XYZ file of C-alpha atoms in Angstrom:
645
model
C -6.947 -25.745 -23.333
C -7.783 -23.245 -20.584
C -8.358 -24.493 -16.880
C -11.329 -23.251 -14.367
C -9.714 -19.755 -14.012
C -10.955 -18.433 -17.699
C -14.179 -16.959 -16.165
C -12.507 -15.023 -13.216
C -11.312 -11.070 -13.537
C -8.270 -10.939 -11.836
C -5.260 -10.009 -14.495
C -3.331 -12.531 -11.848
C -5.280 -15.036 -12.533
C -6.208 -14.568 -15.871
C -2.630 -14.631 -16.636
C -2.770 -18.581 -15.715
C -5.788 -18.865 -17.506
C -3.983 -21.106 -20.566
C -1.747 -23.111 -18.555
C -1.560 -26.702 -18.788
C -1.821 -26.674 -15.242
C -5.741 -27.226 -14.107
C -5.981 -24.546 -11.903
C -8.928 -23.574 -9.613
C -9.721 -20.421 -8.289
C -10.621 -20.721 -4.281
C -13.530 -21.575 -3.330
C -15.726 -24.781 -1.603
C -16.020 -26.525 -5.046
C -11.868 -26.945 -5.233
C -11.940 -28.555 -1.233
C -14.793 -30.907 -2.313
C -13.004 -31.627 -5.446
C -9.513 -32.641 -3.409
C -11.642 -34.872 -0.419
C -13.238 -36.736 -3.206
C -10.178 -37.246 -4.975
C -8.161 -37.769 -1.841
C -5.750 -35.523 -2.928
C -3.461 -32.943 -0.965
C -4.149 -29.338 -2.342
C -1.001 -27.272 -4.223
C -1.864 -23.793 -3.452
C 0.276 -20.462 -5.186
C -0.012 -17.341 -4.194
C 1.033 -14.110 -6.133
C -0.273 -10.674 -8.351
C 0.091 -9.875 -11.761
C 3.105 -7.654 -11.489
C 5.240 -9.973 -9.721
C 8.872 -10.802 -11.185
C 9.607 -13.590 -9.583
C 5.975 -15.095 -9.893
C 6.586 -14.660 -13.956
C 9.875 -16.567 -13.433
C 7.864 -19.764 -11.675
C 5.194 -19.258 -14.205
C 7.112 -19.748 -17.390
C 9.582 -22.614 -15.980
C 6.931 -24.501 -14.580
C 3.002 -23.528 -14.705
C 3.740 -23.353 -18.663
C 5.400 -26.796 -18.668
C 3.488 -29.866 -19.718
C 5.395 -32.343 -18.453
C 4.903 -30.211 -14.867
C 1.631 -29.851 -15.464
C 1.014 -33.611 -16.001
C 2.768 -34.380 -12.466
C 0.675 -31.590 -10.705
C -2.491 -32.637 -12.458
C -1.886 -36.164 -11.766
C -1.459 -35.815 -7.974
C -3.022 -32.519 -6.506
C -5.461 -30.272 -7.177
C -4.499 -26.579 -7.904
C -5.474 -23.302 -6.344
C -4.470 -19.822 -7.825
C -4.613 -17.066 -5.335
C -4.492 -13.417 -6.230
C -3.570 -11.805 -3.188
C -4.193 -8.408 -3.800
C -7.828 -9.560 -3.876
C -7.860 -12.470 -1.081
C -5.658 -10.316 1.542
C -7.132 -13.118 3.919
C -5.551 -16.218 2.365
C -2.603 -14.641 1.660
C -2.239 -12.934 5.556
C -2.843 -16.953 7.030
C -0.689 -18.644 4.146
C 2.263 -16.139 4.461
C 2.157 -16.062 8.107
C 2.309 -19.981 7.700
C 5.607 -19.639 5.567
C 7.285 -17.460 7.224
C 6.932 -19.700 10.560
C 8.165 -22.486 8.225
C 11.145 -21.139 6.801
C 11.605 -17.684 8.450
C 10.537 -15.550 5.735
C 8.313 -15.055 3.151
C 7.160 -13.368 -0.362
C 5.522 -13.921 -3.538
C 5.067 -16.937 -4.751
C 4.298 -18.246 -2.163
C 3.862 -22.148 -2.279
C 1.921 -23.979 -0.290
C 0.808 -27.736 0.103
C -2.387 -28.505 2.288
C -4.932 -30.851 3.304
C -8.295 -30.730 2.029
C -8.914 -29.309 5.270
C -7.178 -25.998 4.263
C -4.668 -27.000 6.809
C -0.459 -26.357 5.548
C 1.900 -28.774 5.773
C 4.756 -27.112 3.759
C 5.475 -23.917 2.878
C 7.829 -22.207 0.411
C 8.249 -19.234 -2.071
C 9.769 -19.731 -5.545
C 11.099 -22.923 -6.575
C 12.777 -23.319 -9.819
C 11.621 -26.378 -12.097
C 15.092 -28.685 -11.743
C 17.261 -27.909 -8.962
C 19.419 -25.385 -8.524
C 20.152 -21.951 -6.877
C 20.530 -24.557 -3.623
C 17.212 -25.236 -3.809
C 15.503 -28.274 -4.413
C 13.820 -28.603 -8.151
C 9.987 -28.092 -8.379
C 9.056 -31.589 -10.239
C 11.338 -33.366 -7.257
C 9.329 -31.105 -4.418
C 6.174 -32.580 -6.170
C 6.661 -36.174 -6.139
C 8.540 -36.133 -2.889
C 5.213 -34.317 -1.404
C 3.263 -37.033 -3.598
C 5.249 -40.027 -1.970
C 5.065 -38.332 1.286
C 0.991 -38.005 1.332
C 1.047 -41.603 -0.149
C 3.099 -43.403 2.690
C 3.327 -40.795 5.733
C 0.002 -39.719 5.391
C 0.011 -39.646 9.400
C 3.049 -37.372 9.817
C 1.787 -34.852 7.117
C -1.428 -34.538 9.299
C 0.352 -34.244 12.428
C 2.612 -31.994 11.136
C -0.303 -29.566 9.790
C -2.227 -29.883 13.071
C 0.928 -28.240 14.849
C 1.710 -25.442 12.064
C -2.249 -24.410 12.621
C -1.858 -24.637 16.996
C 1.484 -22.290 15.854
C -0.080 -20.091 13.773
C -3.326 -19.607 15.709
C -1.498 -19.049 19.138
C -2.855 -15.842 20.487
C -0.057 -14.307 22.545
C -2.134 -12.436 24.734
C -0.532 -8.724 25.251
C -0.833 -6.361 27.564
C 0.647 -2.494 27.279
C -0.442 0.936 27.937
C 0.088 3.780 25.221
C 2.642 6.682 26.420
C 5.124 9.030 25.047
C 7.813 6.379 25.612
C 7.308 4.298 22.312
C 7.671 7.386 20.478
C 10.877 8.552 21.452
C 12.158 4.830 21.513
C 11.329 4.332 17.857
C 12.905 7.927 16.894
C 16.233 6.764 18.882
C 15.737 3.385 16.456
C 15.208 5.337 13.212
C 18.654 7.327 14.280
C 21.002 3.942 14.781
C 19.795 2.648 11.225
C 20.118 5.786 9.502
C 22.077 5.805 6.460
C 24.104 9.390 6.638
C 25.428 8.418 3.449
C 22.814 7.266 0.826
C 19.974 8.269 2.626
C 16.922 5.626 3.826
C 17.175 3.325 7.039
C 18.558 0.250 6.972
C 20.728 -1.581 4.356
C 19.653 -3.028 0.677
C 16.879 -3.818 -0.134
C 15.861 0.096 0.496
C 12.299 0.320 1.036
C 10.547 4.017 0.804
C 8.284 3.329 3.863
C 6.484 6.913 3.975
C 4.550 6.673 6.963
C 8.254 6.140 8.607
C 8.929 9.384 7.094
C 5.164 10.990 7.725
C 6.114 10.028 11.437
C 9.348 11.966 11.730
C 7.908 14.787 10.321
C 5.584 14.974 12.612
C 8.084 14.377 15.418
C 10.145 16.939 14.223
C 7.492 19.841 13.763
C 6.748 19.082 17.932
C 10.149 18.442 19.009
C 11.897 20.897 16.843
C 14.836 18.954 16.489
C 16.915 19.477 13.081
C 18.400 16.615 12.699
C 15.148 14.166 12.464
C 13.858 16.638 9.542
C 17.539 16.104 8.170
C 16.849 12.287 8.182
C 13.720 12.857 6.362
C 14.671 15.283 3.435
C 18.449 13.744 3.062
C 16.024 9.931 2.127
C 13.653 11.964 0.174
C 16.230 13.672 -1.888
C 17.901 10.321 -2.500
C 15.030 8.657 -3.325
C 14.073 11.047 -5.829
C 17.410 11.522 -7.289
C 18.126 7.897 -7.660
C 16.289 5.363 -10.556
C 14.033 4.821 -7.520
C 11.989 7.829 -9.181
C 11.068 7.428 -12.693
C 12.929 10.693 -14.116
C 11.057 10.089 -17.694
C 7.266 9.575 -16.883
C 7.227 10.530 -13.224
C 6.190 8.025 -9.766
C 8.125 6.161 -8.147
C 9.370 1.967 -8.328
C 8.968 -0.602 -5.843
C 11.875 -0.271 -3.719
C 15.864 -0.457 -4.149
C 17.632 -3.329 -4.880
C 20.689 -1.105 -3.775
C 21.847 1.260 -0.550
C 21.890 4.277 -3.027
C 18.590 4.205 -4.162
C 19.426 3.599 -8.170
C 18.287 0.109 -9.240
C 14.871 -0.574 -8.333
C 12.715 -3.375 -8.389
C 10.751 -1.636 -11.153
C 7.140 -2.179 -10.650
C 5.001 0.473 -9.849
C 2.749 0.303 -7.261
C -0.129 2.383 -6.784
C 0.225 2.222 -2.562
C 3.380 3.177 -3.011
C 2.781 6.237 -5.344
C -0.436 7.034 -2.649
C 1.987 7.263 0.330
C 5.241 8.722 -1.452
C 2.420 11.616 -2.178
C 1.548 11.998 1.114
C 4.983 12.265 2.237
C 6.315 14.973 -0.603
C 3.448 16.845 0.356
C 4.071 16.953 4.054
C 7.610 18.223 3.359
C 6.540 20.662 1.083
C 4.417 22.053 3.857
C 6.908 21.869 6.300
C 10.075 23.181 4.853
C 8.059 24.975 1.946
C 10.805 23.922 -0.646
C 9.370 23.583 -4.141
C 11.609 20.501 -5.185
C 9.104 18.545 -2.667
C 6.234 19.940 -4.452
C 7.705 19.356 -8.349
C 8.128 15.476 -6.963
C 4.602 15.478 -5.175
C 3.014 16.912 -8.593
C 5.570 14.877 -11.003
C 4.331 11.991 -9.390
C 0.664 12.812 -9.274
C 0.544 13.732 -13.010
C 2.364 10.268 -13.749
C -0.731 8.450 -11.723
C -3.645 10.625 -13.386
C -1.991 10.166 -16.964
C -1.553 6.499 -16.401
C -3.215 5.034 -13.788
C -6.591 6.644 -13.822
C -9.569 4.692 -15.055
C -11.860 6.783 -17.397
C -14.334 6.446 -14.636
C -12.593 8.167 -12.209
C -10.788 5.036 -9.757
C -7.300 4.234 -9.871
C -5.590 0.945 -11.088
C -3.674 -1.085 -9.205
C 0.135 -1.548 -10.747
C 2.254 -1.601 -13.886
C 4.235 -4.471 -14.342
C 8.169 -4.747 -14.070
C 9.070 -6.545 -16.853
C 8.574 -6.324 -20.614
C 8.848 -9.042 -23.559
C 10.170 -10.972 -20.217
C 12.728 -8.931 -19.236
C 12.710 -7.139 -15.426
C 13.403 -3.580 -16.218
C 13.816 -3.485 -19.942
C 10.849 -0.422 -20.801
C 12.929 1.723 -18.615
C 16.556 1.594 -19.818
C 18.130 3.705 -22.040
C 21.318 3.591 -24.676
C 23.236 7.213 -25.059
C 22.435 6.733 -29.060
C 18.685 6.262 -28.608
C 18.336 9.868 -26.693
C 20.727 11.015 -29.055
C 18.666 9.995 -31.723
C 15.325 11.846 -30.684
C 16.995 14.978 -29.278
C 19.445 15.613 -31.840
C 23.396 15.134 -31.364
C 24.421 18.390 -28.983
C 20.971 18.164 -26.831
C 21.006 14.308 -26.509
C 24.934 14.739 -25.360
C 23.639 17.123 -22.515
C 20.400 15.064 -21.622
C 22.760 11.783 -21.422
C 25.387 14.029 -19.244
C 22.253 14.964 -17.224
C 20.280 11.899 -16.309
C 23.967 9.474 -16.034
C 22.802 7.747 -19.464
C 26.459 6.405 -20.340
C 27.797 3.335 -23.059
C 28.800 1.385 -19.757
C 25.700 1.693 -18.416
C 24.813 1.450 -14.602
C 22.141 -1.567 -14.610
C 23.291 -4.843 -17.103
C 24.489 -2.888 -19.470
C 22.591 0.000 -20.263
C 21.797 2.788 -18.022
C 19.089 3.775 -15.690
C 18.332 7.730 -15.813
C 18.917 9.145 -12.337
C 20.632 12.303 -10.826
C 22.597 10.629 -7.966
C 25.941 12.299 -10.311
C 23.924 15.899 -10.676
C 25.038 18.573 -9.214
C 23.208 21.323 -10.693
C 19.375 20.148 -10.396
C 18.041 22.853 -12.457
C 19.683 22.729 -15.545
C 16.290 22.666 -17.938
C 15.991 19.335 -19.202
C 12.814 18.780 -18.430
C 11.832 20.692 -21.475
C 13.311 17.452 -23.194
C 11.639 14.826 -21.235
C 8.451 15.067 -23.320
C 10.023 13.584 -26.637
C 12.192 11.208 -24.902
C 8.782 9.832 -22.968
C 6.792 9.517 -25.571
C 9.082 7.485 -27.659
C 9.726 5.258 -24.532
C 5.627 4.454 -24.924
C 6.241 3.498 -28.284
C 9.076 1.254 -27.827
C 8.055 -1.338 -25.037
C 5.024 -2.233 -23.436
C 3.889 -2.491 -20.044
C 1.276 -4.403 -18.474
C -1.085 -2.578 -16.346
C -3.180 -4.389 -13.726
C -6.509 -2.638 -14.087
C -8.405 -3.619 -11.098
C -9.371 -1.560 -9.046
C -8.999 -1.599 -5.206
C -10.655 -0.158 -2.707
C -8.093 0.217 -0.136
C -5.471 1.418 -2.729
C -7.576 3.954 -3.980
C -8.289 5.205 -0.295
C -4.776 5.901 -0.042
C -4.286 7.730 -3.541
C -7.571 9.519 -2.599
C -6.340 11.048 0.569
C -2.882 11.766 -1.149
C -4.570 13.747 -3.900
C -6.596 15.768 -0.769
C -3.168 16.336 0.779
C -1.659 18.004 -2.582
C -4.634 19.868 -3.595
C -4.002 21.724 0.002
C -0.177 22.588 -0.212
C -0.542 23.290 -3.625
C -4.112 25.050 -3.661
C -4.535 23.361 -7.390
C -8.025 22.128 -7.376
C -7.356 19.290 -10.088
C -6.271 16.937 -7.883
C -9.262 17.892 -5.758
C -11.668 16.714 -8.403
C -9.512 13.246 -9.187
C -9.771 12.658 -5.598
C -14.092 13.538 -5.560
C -13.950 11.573 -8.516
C -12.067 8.479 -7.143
C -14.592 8.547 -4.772
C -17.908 8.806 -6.722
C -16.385 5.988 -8.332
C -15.909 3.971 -4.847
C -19.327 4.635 -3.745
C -21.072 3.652 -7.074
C -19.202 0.475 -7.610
C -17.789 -0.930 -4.281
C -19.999 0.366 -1.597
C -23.799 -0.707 -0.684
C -25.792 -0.397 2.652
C -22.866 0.659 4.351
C -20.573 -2.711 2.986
C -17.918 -2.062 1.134
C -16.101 -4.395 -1.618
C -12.757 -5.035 -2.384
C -12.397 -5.483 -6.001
C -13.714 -3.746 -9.388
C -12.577 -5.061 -12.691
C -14.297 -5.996 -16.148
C -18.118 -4.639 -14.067
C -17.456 -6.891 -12.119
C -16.829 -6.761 -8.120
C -15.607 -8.874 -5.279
C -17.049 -9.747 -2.260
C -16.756 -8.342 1.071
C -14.174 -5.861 1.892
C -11.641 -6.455 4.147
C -10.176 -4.405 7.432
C -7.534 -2.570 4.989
C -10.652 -1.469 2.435
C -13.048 -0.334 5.327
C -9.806 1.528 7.352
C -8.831 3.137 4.193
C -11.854 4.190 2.634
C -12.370 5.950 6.207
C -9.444 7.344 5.759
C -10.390 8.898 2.440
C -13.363 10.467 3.342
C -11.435 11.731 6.376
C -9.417 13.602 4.244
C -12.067 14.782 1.640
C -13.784 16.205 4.740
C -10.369 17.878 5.475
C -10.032 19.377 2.156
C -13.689 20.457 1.411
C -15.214 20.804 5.057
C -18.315 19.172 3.473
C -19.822 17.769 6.529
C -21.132 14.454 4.424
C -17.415 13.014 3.767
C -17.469 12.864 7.660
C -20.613 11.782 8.110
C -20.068 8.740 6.145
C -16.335 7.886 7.467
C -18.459 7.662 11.539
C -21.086 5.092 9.751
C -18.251 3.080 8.619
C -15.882 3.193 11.501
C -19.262 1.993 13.303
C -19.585 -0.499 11.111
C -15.932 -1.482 11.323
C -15.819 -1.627 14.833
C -19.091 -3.760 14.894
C -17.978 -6.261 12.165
C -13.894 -6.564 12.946
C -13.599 -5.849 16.354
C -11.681 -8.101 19.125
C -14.500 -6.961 21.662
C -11.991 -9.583 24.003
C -8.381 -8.895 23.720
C -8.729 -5.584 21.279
C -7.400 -4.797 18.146
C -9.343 -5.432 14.394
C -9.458 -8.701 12.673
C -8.368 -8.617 9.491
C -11.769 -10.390 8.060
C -15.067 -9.623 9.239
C -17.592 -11.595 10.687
C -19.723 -11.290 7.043
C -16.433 -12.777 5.277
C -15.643 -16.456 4.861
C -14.472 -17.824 7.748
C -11.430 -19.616 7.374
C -8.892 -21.793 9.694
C -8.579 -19.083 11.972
C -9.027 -14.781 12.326
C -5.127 -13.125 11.550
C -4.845 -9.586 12.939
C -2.175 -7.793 11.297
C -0.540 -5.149 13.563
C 3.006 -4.739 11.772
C 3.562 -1.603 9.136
C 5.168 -3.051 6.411
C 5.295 -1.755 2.856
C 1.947 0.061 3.484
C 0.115 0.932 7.227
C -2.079 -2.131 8.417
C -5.553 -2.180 8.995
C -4.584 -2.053 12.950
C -2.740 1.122 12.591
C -4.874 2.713 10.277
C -7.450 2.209 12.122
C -5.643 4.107 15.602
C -5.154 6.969 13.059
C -8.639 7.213 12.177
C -10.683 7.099 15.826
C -8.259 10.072 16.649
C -9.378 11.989 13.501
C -12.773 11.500 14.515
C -12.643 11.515 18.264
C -11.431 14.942 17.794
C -13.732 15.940 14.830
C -16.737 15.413 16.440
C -16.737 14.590 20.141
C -18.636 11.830 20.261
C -18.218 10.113 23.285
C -18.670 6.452 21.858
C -15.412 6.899 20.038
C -13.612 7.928 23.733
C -13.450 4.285 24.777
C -12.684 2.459 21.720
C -10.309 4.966 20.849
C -7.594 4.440 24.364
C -8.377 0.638 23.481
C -7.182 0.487 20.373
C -4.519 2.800 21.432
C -3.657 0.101 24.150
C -3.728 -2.747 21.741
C -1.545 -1.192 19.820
C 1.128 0.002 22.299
C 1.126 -3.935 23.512
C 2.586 -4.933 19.607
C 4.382 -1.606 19.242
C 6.541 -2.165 22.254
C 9.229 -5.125 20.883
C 10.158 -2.877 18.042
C 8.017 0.507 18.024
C 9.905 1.472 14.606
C 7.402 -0.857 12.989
C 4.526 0.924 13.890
C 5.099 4.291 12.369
C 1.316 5.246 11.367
C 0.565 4.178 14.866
C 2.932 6.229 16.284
C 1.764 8.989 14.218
C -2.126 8.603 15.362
C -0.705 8.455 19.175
C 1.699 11.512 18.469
C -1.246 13.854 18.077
C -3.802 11.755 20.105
C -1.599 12.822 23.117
C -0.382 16.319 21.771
C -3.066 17.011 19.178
C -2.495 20.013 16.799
C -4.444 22.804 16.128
C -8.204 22.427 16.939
C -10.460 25.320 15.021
C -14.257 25.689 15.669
C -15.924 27.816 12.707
C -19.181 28.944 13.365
C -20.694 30.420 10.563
C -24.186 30.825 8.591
C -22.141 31.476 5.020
C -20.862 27.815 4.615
C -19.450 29.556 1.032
C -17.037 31.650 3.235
C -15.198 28.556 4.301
C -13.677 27.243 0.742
C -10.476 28.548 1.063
C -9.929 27.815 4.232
C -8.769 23.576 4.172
C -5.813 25.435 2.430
C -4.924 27.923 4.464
C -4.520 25.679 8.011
C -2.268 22.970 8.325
C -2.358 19.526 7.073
C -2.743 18.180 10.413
C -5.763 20.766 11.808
C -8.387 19.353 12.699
C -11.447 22.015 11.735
C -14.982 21.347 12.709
C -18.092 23.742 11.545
C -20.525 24.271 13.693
C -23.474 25.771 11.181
C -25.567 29.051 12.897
C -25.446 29.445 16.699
C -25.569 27.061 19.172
C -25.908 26.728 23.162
C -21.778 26.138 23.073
C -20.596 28.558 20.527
C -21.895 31.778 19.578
C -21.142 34.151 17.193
C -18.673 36.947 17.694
C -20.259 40.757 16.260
C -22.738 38.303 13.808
C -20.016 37.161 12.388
C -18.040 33.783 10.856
C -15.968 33.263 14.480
C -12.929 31.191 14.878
C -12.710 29.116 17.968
C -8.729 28.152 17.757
C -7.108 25.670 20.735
C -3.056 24.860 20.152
C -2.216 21.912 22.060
C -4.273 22.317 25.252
C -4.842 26.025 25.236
C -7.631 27.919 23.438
C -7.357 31.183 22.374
C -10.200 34.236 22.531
C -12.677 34.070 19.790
C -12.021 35.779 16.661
C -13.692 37.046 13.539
C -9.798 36.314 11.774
C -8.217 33.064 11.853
C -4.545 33.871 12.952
C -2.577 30.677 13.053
């Protein structure tokens, strides 16, 4: 049988599609369906390339006799929550108050109201791990809404007064946070493997995008140390994929080797970003071979014919968490011949013991010598990888992922001057604004022809953040343009006009039991910080005055959340690094817009360059010619034909 999901596109959801379990997609119909029935509602929320939501899946959703109990006494909602950011931001925040922490699945039980009343991640079906078996949580929820209906109701009315409480803040953006979160990022360090923190080891660019930026104003060594010391490790370890290129979830380690092995396209987008910075900073080409490593991995894999990028690739394969990325000594041996395999083996740590259940995960954490020419072999061995497992690939395609990989691309094509990842980037973008943008709205979701509905604070933040950078790397004044129209549009829609900041859904969105505004920089920048980053760009791009005011606000807001634990808000910290100390500021004026095409290579990531085209009352032209007005900091230099940075 198949349930009420077989029509939807999400790969998440699709994936439940043949369960015995008669699951519902959200929507008014499924709340109707539950008040009519007089039934609590069992929502579960998770994505296609989720471990851990596999595991629930097979002992449970697969189940009949589960199904039967679930289908008996609630009605079911599947979430996918890369495509319903909103439910999963209130639900999550909901769990986490209930338990202290959170993740995917997450497992929730509700009125028909939408209102929570218990909270929870993975449960196994009969009892164990210390945790309480699935089929007992159900009919102890059942019993529960049967003969306490009172104290379930109760109960949810004072998770929703919780969860809705609106600590009004109050704080005032200054130089203070930054060098508070820099004196944080120094007392978690780890000097030894590399990262911040213990394991779990997340990459967190914009941490490292931050520190980079610190160091190039402060000039002090040992922040860039921090930086390259965790990017070295990260690439060395099985955190990078040393067969097929990009880079895993996270570490399930302190050393970086065993990763949670999904791929992520976020994570790819922002690991870009930060190679590419430290290429451009210390101008050391094992930054760049990672930056275009990982770049060719994402073009060759997770680039949709028409030009946008896909979401993930899964972890597992035939059910097993890691299994398309392992390797036996014999099975190299066997492709490369017996002497080369030996050396290849030697090379990447591939041993009989293994280093990850058995068999071994390549990395280079043992490597000396770096440069030792096996990449020449990696070809053979990663094409019969392909051939031996498969993965599954969640094709969607998001909008605020692909703003992220879009802007990465930008980033390379300027350090490395290599104009195909230029063209994947214009491409990405065609693609956005033929399929998920119209009238100025943007959508969330493409997948199957199909697309969403409105876009959320992270698409609209992102997408400007995109066409910031395809401005930056083409000068082409309609990429900026178009990134002012929708940060209008943004602030108009998602704006706290009240007590500041961005909600995270707009007022065109469904409006559900209450507006979340996500501040906090966790695997990826929010919307929030995203957001400060982009009304700098433009404040200083083009001067408009509007942007002045909203600009310091958001600023403010921000400062007020960043001030508990200012580490947290790295891509914040970033935007109000270079708010308050901006880099270099270059006026062209020109009549030969042709002129300028070399030139969004030739300045620093971080410039900001506007074009003024012919003369105006402001600028003028020095000797008829293209003239370079150039301000460091807050000094500007003499006008000059030559750009001398």
């Amino acid at each position: 049988m198949q349930n009420h999901l077989k029509n939807e596109t999400s790969p998440y959801l699709l994936q439940h599609a043949d369960n015995p379990v008669d699951w519902y997609p959200w929507g008014k119909e499924v709340f109707e369906k539950a008040k009519r029935e007089d039934k609590p509602v069992f929502l579960s929320i998770g994505y296609s390339t989720c471990h851990w939501c596999h595991v629930m899946a097979h002992e449970s959703f697969e189940d009949d006799k589960v199904a039967e109990v679930l289908n008996r006494y609630f009605v079911s909602i599947k979430v996918d929550k890369e495509e319903r950011p909103d439910v999963d931001s209130i639900y999550m925040s909901v769990c986490q108050a209930l338990t202290g922490s959170g993740g995917w699945p997450t497992t929730i039980f509700m009125t028909p109201d939408q209102k929570p009343f218990f909270a929870g991640t993975y449960f196994p079906k009969t009892a164990r791990y210390g945790q309480i078996g699935f089929v007992e949580l159900l009919l102890a929820v059942h019993e529960k809404w049967r003969t306490s209906r009172e104290d379930l109701l109760q109960s949810a009315e004072e998770i929703i007064a919780h969860v809705r409480r609106n600590d009004v803040t109050r704080g005032k953006a200054d130089g203070q946070l930054i060098s508070s979160s820099v004196a944080i990022y120094r007392s978690i360090y780890d000097k030894t493997h590399g990262g911040f923190g213990s394991a779990p080891k997340f990459p967190t660019p914009h941490n490292l995008l931050f520190l980079m930026e610190y160091y190039e104003r402060s000039g002090e060594e040992d922040v860039l140390a921090m930086v390259e010391h965790t990017l070295m490790q990260m690439y060395r370890g099985g955190l990078f994929d040393h067969i097929g290129g990009g880079f895993s979830r996270y570490s399930t380690d302190a050393y970086f080797l065993a990763p949670h092995f999904e791929k992520m396209l976020y994570d790819n987008a922002m690991l870009l970003l930060a190679y590419s910075r430290a290429y451009e900073v210390t101008r050391k080409q094992s930054y760049r071979n990672v930056a275009e490593r990982t770049a060719g991995y994402i073009l060759r894999e997770m680039k949709a014919p028409e030009g946008g990028f896909y979401s993930a690739q899964d972890a597992d394969s035939e059910g097993v968490e890691g299994k398309y990325y392992l390797f036996e000594p014999q099975e190299t041996e066997r492709i490369l011949g017996a002497e080369k395999g030996k050396k290849f083996n030697l090379y990447f740590d591939i041993t009989k013991e293994g280093n990850f259940e058995g068999k071994s995960i390549p990395n280079l954490l043992k490597t000396e010598n770096l440069s030792d020419g096996m990449e020449d072999d990696l070809q053979p061995v990663y094409e019969y990888r392909k051939k031996r497992y498969a993965l599954h690939l969640d094709d969607k395609i998001l909008t605020s992922w692909n703003g992220l990989m879009i802007a990465a691309m930008c980033s390379l094509y300027r350090v490395t001057k290599n104009e195909r990842y230029l063209e994947a980037a214009k491409k990405a973008q065609s693609f956005l604004e033929n399929n998920l943008c119209e009238e100025g709205v943007v959508f969330t979701r493409w997948r199957d022809g199909k697309r969403s509905e409105n876009g959320f604070l992270d698409d609209y933040a992102n997408e400007i953040f995109a066409l910031l950078a395809l401005y930056k790397a083409t000068l082409e004044q309609e990429y900026l343009n178009r990134a002012m129209q929708l940060c209008r549009k943004t602030v108009s829609e998602f704006y706290d006009e009240e007590q500041g900041g961005f909600y995270l859904y707009g007022t065109e969105n469904e409006q559900l039991i209450f507006r979340p505004k996500e501040t906090y920089d966790g695997a990826i920048p929010s919307g929030n910080s995203m957001m400060a980053y982009n009304l700098v760009q433009l404040e200083y791009l083009t001067e408009d005055e509007w942007l002045e005011e909203v600009t310091g606000r958001q600023l403010d807001f921000m400062a007020s959340k960043a001030k508990e634990y200012p580490a947290g808000y790295a891509m914040f910290l970033l935007a109000l690094s270079e708010y308050q100390d901006p880099a270099v500021q270059i006026t062209v004026v020109t009549e030969n817009l042709s002129e300028l095409k070399d030139l969004p290579c030739k300045v620093p990531l971080s410039a900001y360059v506007r074009v003024v085209d012919g003369v105006t009352e402001e600028y003028s032209m020095k000797n008829g010619k293209t003239t370079y007005y150039v301000c460091e900091g807050r000094n500007c230099l003499p006008a000059s034909n030559e750009l001398n940075l």
